[in-house]
CSV table of C-alpha atoms and ligand atoms in Angstrom, one decimal:
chain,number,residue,atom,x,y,z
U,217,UNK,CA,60.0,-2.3,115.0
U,218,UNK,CA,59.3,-4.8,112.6
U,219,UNK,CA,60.0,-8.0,114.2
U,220,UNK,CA,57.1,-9.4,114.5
U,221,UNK,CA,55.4,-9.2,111.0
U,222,UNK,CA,58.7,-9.6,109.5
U,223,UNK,CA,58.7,-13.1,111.3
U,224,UNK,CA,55.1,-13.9,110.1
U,225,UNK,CA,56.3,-12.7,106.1
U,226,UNK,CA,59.2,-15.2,106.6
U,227,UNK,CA,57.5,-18.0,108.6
U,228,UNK,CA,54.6,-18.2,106.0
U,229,UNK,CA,57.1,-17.4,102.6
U,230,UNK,CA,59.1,-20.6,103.9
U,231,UNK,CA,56.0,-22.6,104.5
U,232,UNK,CA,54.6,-21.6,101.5
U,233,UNK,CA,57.9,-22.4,98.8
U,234,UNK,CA,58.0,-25.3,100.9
U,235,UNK,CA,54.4,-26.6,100.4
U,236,UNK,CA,54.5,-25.3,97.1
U,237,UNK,CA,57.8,-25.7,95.8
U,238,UNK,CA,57.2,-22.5,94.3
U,239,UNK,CA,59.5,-19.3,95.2
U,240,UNK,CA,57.2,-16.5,96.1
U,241,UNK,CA,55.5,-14.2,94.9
U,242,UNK,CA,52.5,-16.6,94.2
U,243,UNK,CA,50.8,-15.5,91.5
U,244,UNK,CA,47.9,-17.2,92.9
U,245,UNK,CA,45.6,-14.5,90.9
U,246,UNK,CA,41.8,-14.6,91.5
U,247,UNK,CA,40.1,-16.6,88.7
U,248,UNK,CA,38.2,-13.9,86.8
U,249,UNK,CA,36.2,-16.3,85.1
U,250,UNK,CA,33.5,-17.9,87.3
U,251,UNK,CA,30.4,-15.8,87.5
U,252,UNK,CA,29.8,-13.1,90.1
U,253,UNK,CA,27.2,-12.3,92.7
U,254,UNK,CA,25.9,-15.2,95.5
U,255,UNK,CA,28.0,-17.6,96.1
U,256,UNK,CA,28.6,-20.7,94.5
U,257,UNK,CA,29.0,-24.3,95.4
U,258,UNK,CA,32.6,-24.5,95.4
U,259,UNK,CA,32.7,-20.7,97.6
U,260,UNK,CA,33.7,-20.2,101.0
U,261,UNK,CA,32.3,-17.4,103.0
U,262,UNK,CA,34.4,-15.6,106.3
U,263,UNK,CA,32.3,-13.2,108.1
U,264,UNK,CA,33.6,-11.2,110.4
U,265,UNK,CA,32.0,-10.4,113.8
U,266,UNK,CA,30.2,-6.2,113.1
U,267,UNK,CA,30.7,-3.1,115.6
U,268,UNK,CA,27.4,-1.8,114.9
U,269,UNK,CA,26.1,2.1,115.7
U,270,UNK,CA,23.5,4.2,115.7
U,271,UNK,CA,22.4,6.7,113.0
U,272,UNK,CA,20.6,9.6,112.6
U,273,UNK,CA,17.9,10.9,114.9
U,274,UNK,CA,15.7,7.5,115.9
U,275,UNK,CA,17.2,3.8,116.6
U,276,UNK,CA,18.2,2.7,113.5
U,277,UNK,CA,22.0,0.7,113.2
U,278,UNK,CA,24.6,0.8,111.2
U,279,UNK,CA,26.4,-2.3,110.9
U,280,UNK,CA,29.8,-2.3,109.8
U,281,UNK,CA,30.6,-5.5,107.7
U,282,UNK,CA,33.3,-7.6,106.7
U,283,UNK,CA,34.1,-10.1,104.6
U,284,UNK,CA,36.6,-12.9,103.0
U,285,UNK,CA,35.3,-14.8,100.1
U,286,UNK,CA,37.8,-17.8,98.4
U,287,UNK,CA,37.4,-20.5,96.7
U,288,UNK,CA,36.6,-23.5,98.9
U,289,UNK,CA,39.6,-25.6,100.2
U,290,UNK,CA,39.9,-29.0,100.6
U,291,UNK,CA,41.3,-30.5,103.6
U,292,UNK,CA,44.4,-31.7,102.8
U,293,UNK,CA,46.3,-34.4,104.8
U,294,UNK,CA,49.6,-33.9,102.4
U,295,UNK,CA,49.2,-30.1,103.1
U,296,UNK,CA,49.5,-30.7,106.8
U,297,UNK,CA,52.4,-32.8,106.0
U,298,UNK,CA,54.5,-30.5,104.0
U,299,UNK,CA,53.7,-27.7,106.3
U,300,UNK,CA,54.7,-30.0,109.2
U,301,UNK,CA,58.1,-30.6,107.5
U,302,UNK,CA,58.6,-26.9,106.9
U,303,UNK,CA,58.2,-25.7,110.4
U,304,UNK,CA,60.6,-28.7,111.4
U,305,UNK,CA,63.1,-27.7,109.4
U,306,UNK,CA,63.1,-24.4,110.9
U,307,UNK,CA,63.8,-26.3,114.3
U,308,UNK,CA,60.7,-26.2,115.8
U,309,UNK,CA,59.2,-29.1,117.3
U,310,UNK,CA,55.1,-29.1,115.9
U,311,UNK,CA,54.8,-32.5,118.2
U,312,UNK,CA,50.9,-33.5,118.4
U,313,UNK,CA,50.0,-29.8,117.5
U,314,UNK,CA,49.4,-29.9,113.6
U,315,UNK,CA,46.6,-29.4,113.5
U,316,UNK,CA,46.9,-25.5,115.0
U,317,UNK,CA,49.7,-25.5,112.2
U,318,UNK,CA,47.3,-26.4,109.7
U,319,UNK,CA,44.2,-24.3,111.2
U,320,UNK,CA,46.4,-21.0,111.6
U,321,UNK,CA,48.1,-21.5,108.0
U,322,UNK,CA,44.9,-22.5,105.7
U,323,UNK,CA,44.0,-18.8,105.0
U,324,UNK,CA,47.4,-17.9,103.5
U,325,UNK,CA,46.5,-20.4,101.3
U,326,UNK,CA,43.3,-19.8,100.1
U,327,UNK,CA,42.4,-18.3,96.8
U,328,UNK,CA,40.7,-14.8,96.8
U,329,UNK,CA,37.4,-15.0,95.1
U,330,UNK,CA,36.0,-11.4,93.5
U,331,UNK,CA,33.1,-10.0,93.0
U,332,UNK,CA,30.9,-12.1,95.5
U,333,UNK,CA,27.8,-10.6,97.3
U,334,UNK,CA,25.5,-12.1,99.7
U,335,UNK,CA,22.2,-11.8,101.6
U,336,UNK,CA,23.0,-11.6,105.3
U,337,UNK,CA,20.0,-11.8,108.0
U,338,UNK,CA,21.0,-10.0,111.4
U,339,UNK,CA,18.2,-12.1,114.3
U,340,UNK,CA,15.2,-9.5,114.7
U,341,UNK,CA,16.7,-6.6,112.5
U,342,UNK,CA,16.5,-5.8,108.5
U,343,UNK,CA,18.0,-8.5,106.3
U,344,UNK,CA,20.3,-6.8,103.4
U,345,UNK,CA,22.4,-7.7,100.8
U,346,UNK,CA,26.3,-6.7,100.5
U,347,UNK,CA,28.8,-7.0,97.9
U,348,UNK,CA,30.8,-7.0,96.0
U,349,UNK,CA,33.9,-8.5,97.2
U,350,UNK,CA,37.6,-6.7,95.5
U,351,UNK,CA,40.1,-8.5,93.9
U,352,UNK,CA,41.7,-10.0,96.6
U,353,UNK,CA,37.9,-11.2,98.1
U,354,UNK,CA,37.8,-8.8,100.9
U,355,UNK,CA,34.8,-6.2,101.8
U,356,UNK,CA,34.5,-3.9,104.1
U,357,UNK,CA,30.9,-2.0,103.9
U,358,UNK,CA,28.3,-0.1,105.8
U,359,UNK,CA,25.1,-1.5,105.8
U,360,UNK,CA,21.4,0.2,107.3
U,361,UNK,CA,19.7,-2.7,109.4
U,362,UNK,CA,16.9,-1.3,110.9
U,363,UNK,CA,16.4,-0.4,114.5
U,364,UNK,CA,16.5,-4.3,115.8
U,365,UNK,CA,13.5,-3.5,118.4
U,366,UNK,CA,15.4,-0.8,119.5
U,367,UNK,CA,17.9,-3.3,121.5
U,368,UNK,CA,21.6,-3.0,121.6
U,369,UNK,CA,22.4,-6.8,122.9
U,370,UNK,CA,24.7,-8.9,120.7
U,371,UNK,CA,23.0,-11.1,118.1
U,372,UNK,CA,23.8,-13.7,115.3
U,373,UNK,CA,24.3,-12.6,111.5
U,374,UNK,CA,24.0,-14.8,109.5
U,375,UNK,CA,24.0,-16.1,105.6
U,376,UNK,CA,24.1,-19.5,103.8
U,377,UNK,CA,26.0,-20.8,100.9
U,378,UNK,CA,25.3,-23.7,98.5
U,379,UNK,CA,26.6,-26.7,99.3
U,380,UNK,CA,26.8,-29.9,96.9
U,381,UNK,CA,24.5,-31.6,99.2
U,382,UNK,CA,22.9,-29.1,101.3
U,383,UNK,CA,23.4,-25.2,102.0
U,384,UNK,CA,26.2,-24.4,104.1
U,385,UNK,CA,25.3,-21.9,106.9
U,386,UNK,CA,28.1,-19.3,108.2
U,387,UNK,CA,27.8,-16.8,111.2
U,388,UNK,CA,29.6,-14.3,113.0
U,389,UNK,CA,28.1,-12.0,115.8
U,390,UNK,CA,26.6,-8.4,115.2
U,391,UNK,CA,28.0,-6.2,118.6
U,392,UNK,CA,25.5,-3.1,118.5
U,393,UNK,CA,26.7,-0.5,120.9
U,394,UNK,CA,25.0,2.5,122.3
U,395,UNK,CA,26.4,6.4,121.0
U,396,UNK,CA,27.1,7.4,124.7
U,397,UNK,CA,28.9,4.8,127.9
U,398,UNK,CA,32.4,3.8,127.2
U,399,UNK,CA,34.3,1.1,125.3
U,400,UNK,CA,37.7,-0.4,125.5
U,401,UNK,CA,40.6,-0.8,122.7
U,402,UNK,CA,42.6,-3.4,123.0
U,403,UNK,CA,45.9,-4.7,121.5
U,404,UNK,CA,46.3,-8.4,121.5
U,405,UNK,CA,49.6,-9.7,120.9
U,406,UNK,CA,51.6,-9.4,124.2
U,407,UNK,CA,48.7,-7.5,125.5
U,408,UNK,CA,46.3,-10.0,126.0
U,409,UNK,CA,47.8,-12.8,124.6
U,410,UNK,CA,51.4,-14.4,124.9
U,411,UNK,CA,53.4,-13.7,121.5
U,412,UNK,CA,57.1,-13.5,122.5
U,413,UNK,CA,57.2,-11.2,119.5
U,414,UNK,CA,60.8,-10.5,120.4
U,415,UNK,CA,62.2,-13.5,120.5
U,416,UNK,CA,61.8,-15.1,116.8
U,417,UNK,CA,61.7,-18.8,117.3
U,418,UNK,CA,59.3,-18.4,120.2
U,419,UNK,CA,57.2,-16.0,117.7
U,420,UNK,CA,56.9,-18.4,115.5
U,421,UNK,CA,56.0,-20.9,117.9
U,422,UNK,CA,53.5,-19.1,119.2
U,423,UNK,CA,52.1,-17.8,116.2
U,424,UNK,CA,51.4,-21.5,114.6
U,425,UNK,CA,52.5,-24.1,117.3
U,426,UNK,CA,50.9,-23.9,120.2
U,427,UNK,CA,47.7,-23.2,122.2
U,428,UNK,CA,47.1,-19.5,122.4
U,429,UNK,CA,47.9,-18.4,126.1
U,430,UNK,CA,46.7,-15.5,128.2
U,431,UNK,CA,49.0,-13.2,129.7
U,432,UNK,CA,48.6,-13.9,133.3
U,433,UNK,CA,46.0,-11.5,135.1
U,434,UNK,CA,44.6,-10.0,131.7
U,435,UNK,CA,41.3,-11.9,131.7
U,436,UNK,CA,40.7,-11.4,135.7
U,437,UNK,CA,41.3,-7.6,134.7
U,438,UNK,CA,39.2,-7.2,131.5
U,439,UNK,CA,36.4,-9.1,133.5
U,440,UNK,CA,36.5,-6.7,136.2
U,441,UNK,CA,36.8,-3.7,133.8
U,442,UNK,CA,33.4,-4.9,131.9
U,443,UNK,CA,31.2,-4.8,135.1
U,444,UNK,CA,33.1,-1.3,136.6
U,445,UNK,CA,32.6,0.5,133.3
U,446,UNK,CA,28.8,-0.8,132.9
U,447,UNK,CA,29.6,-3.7,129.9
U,448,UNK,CA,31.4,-1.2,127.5
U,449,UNK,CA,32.2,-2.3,124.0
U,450,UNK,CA,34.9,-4.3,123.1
U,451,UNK,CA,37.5,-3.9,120.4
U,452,UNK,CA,40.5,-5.8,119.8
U,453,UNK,CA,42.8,-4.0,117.6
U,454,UNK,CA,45.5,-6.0,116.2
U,455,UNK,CA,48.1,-5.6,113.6
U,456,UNK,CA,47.3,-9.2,112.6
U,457,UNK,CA,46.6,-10.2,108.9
U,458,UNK,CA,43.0,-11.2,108.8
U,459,UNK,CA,44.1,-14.7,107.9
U,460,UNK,CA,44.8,-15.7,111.8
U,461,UNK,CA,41.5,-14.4,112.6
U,462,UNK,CA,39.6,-17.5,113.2
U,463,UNK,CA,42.4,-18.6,115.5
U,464,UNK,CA,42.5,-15.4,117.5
U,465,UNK,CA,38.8,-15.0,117.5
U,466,UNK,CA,38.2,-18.5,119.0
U,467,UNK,CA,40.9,-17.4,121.9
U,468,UNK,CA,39.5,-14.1,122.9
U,469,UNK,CA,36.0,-15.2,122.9
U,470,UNK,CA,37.3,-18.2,125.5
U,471,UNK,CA,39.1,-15.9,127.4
U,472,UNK,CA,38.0,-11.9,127.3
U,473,UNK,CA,35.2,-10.0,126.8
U,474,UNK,CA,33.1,-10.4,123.6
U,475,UNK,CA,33.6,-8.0,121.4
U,476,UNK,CA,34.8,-7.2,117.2
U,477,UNK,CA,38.4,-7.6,116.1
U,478,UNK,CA,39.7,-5.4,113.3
U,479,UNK,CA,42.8,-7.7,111.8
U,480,UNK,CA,44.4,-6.2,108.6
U,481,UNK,CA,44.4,-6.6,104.9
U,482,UNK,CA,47.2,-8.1,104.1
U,483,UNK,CA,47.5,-9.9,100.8
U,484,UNK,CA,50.3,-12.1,100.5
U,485,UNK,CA,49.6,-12.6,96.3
U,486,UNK,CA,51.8,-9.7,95.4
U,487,UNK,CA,55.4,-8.6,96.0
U,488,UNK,CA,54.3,-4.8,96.9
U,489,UNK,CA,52.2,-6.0,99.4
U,490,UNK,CA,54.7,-8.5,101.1
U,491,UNK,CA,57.3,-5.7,101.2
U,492,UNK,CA,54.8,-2.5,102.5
U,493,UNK,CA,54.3,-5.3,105.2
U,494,UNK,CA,57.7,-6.1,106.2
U,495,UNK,CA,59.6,-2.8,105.5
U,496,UNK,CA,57.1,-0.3,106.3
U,497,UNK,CA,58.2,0.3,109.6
U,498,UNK,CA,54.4,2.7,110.0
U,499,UNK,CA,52.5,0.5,108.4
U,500,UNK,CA,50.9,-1.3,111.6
U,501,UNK,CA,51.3,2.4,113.7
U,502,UNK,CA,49.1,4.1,110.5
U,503,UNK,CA,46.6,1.1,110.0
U,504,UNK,CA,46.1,1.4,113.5
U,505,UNK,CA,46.1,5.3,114.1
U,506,UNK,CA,43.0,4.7,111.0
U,507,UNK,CA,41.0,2.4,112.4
U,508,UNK,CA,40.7,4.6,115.8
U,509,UNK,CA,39.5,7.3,113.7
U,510,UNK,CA,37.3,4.9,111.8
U,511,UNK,CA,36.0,4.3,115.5
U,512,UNK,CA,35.6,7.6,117.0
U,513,UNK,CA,33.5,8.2,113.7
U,514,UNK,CA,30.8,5.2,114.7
U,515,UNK,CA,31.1,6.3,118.5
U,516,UNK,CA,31.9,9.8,118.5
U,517,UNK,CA,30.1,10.5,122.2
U,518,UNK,CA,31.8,7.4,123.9
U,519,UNK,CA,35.0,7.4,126.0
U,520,UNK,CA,37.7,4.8,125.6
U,521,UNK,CA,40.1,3.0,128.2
U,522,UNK,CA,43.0,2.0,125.3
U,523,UNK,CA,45.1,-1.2,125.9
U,524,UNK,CA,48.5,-1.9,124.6
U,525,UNK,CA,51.9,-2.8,124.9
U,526,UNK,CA,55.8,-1.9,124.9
U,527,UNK,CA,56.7,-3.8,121.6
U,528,UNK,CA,55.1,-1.8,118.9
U,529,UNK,CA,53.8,1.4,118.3
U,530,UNK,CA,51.0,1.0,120.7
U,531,UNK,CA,51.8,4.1,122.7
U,532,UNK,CA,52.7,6.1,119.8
U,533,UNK,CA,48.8,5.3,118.0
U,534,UNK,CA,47.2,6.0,121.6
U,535,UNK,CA,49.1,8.9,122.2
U,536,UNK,CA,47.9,10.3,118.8
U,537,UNK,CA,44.7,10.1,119.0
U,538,UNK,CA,44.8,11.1,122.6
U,539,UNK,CA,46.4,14.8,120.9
U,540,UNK,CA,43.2,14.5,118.2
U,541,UNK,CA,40.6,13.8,120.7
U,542,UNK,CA,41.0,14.6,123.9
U,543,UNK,CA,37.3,13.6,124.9
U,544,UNK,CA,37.6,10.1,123.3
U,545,UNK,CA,40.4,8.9,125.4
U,546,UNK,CA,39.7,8.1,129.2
U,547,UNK,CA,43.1,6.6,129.7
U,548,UNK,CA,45.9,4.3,128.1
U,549,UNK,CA,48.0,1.5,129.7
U,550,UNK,CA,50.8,0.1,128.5
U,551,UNK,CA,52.0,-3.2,129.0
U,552,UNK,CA,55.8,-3.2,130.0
U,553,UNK,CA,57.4,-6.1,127.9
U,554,UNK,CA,60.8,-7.2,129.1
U,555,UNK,CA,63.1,-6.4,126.2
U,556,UNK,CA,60.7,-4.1,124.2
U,557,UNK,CA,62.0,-0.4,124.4
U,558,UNK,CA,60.6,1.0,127.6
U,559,UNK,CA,62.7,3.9,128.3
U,560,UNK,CA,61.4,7.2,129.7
U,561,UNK,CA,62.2,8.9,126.8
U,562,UNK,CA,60.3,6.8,124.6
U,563,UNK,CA,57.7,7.0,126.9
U,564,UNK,CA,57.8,11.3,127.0
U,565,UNK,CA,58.1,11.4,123.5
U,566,UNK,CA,54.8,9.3,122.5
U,567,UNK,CA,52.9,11.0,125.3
U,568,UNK,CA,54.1,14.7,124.2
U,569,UNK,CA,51.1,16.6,124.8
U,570,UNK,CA,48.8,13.9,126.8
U,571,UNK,CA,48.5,14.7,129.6
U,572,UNK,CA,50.3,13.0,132.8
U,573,UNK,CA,47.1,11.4,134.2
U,574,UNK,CA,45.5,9.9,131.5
U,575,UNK,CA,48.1,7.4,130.6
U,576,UNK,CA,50.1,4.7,132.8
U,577,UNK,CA,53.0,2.1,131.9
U,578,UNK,CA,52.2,-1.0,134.1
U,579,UNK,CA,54.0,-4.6,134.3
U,580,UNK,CA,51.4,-6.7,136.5
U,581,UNK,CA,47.6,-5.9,135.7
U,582,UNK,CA,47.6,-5.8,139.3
U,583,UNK,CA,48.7,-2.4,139.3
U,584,UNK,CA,45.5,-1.5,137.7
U,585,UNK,CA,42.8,-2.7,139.7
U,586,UNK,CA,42.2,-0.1,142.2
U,587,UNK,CA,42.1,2.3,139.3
U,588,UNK,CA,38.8,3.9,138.4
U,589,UNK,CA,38.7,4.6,134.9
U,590,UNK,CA,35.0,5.1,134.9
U,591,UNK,CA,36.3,8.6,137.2
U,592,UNK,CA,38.9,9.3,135.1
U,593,UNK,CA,41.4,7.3,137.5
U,594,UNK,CA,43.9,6.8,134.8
U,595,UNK,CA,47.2,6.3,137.2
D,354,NAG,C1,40.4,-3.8,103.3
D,354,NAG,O1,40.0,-4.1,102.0
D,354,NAG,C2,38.6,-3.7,101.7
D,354,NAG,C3,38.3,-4.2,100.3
D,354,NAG,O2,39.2,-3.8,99.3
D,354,NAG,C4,38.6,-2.1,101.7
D,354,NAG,O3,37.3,-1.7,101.5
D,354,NAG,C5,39.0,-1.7,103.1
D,354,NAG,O4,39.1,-0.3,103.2
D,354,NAG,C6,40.4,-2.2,103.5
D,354,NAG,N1,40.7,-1.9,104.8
D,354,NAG,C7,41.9,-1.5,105.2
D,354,NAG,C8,42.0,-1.3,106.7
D,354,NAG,O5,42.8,-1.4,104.5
């Protein structure tokens, strides 16, 4: 199913003509001509919160980085406007909300800067240097930061950019994890977070409009899972485009558990891109099935509980890995979303080959908290 990104491709390609007046593709190419390495004045710096692991023999960590550099945006009140307009026309009411229109859209918008490196500082641990970011101003790199005193609590990383009147700091959290103990995988929309990806003008709504909203019982559960399996490490896994992470990020850290969301690459500059996006029906289900594997390989001695849901290929990515890895899966839940396909079938065909009591299809989170995942209590 493709619903839901196709509804984010077509939400922000009328947002974007509109604002623009400018069918897309946007050739909004980076500017190859500005000077590389450390940032300058007019850069802007996302850091993305690190899974960090442990290396070798001793205590030293491996933090996993990643990073959006663009040029620095202005704040625009005729942007907000036009965008305003555009989601109107589509018949949806944006009322006093704008401004999560405008907060949720600005990435799309921004203009990739390449070939940017910077000198990050992780609180009590080895500073280092990364770089340099790709065309489209992403990097995603493995970095040695020492063994941080040998502690594993979460801690600030942190760099600074120029500013035209002073330096502008930005931060995002290092999550340092230990090799053994479990962690949990979770999905976020209509897992954790309501999405109505089904239904399109709700989807859309939800997406830009309005306040992100728990799915009811989620955030009593994942609370009571983090003391039961000892404060395991946290992953949100969503099929998201990294350009509604700041939005996202600020909801889960409210809501859930702490922990590093992986978002994806998506690059909305060229027409390859935009169409691997919306017609790829495998695309999220092989990003996905990817970044597991790019998991197990920083945590290959830890068990995972994996959360997802009915609407995409959740069961099918958990299920795989499941058949890879039998050690690194504990147990999968699915969340049963009205509409989604959730017949047996489906169900026996993802789960070919995982065994019965590792994996449960729930509707209230209710049904899961006598379970002891910890004692392999899948079901
Ligand atoms: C995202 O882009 C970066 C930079 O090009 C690359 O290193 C990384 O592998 C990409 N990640 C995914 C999941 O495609």
């Amino acid at each position: 199913m493709y619903t839901e990104r196709l509804l984010r491709v077509v939400a922000v390609a009328a947002i974007t003509s509109s604002v623009l007046s400018n069918p897309i593709p946007l050739t909004r190419e980076p500017i190859e001509n500005i000077p590389r390495g450390l940032p300058l004045v007019t850069d802007e710096v996302l850091l993305f919160d690190a899974p960090a692991f442990r290396t070798g023999e001793g205590n030293e960590l491996t933090a996993s980085i990643r990073m959006f550099t663009h040029i620095r945006q202005i704040d625009s009140s005729i942007i907000s406007g036009a965008l305003t307009t555009a989601i109107e026309a589509l018949g949806i009411e944006v009322g006093n909300k704008a401004g999560n229109l405008f907060e949720r859209t600005k990435l799309f918008f921004a203009i990739p800067r390449s070939g940017i490196e910077v000198d990050l500082n992780v609180a009590g641990c080895d500073s280092f240097n990364v770089g340099d970011t790709s065309k489209g101003g992403l990097l995603e790199r493995n970095a040695a930061i020492g063994a941080c005193g040998g502690a594993l609590s979460p801690r600030t990383i942190s760099g600074v950019a120029p500013g035209f009147f002073s330096s502008r700091p930005f931060e995002a959290t290092l999550f340092p994890s230990h090799p053994n103990g479990f962690g949990v995988v979770s999905d976020v929309d209509d897992t954790i977070k309501v999405s109505n990806v089904l239904d399109k003008k709700q989807a859309v709504k939800s997406l830009f409009i309005d306040d992100h909203e728990a799915v009811g019982g989620m955030p009593e559960l994942y609370s009571q899972l983090d003391g039961e399996l000892g404060n395991p490490a946290w992953f949100y896994l969503t099929g998201s485009p990294y350009q509604l992470y700041p939005s996202l990020r600020k909801f889960i850290f409210e809501k859930y558990p702490k922990g590093p969301m992986i978002v994806q690459n998506l690059t909305l500059t060229d027409v390859q891109s935009i169409l691997k996006f919306v017609l790829d029906d495998n695309n999220v289900r092989d990003y996905k099935i990817a970044q597991m594997e790019k998991l197990r390989s920083f945590y290959p001695q830890k068990k995972f509980l994996t959360i997802g849901d009915s609407t995409q290929a959740d069961p099918e990515v958990y299920a795989e890995i499941a058949r890879r890895h039998p050690d690194f899966i504990q147990c999968i839940w699915i969340r049963k979303v009205n509409e989604a396909d959730n017949s047996d079938e489906r169900f026996a065909t993802a789960f070919k080959g995982v065994p019965q009591a590792k994996w449960k299809v729930f509707t209230e989170p209710s049904e899961l908290a006598e379970l002891d995942v910890a004692t392999g209590k899948c079901n």
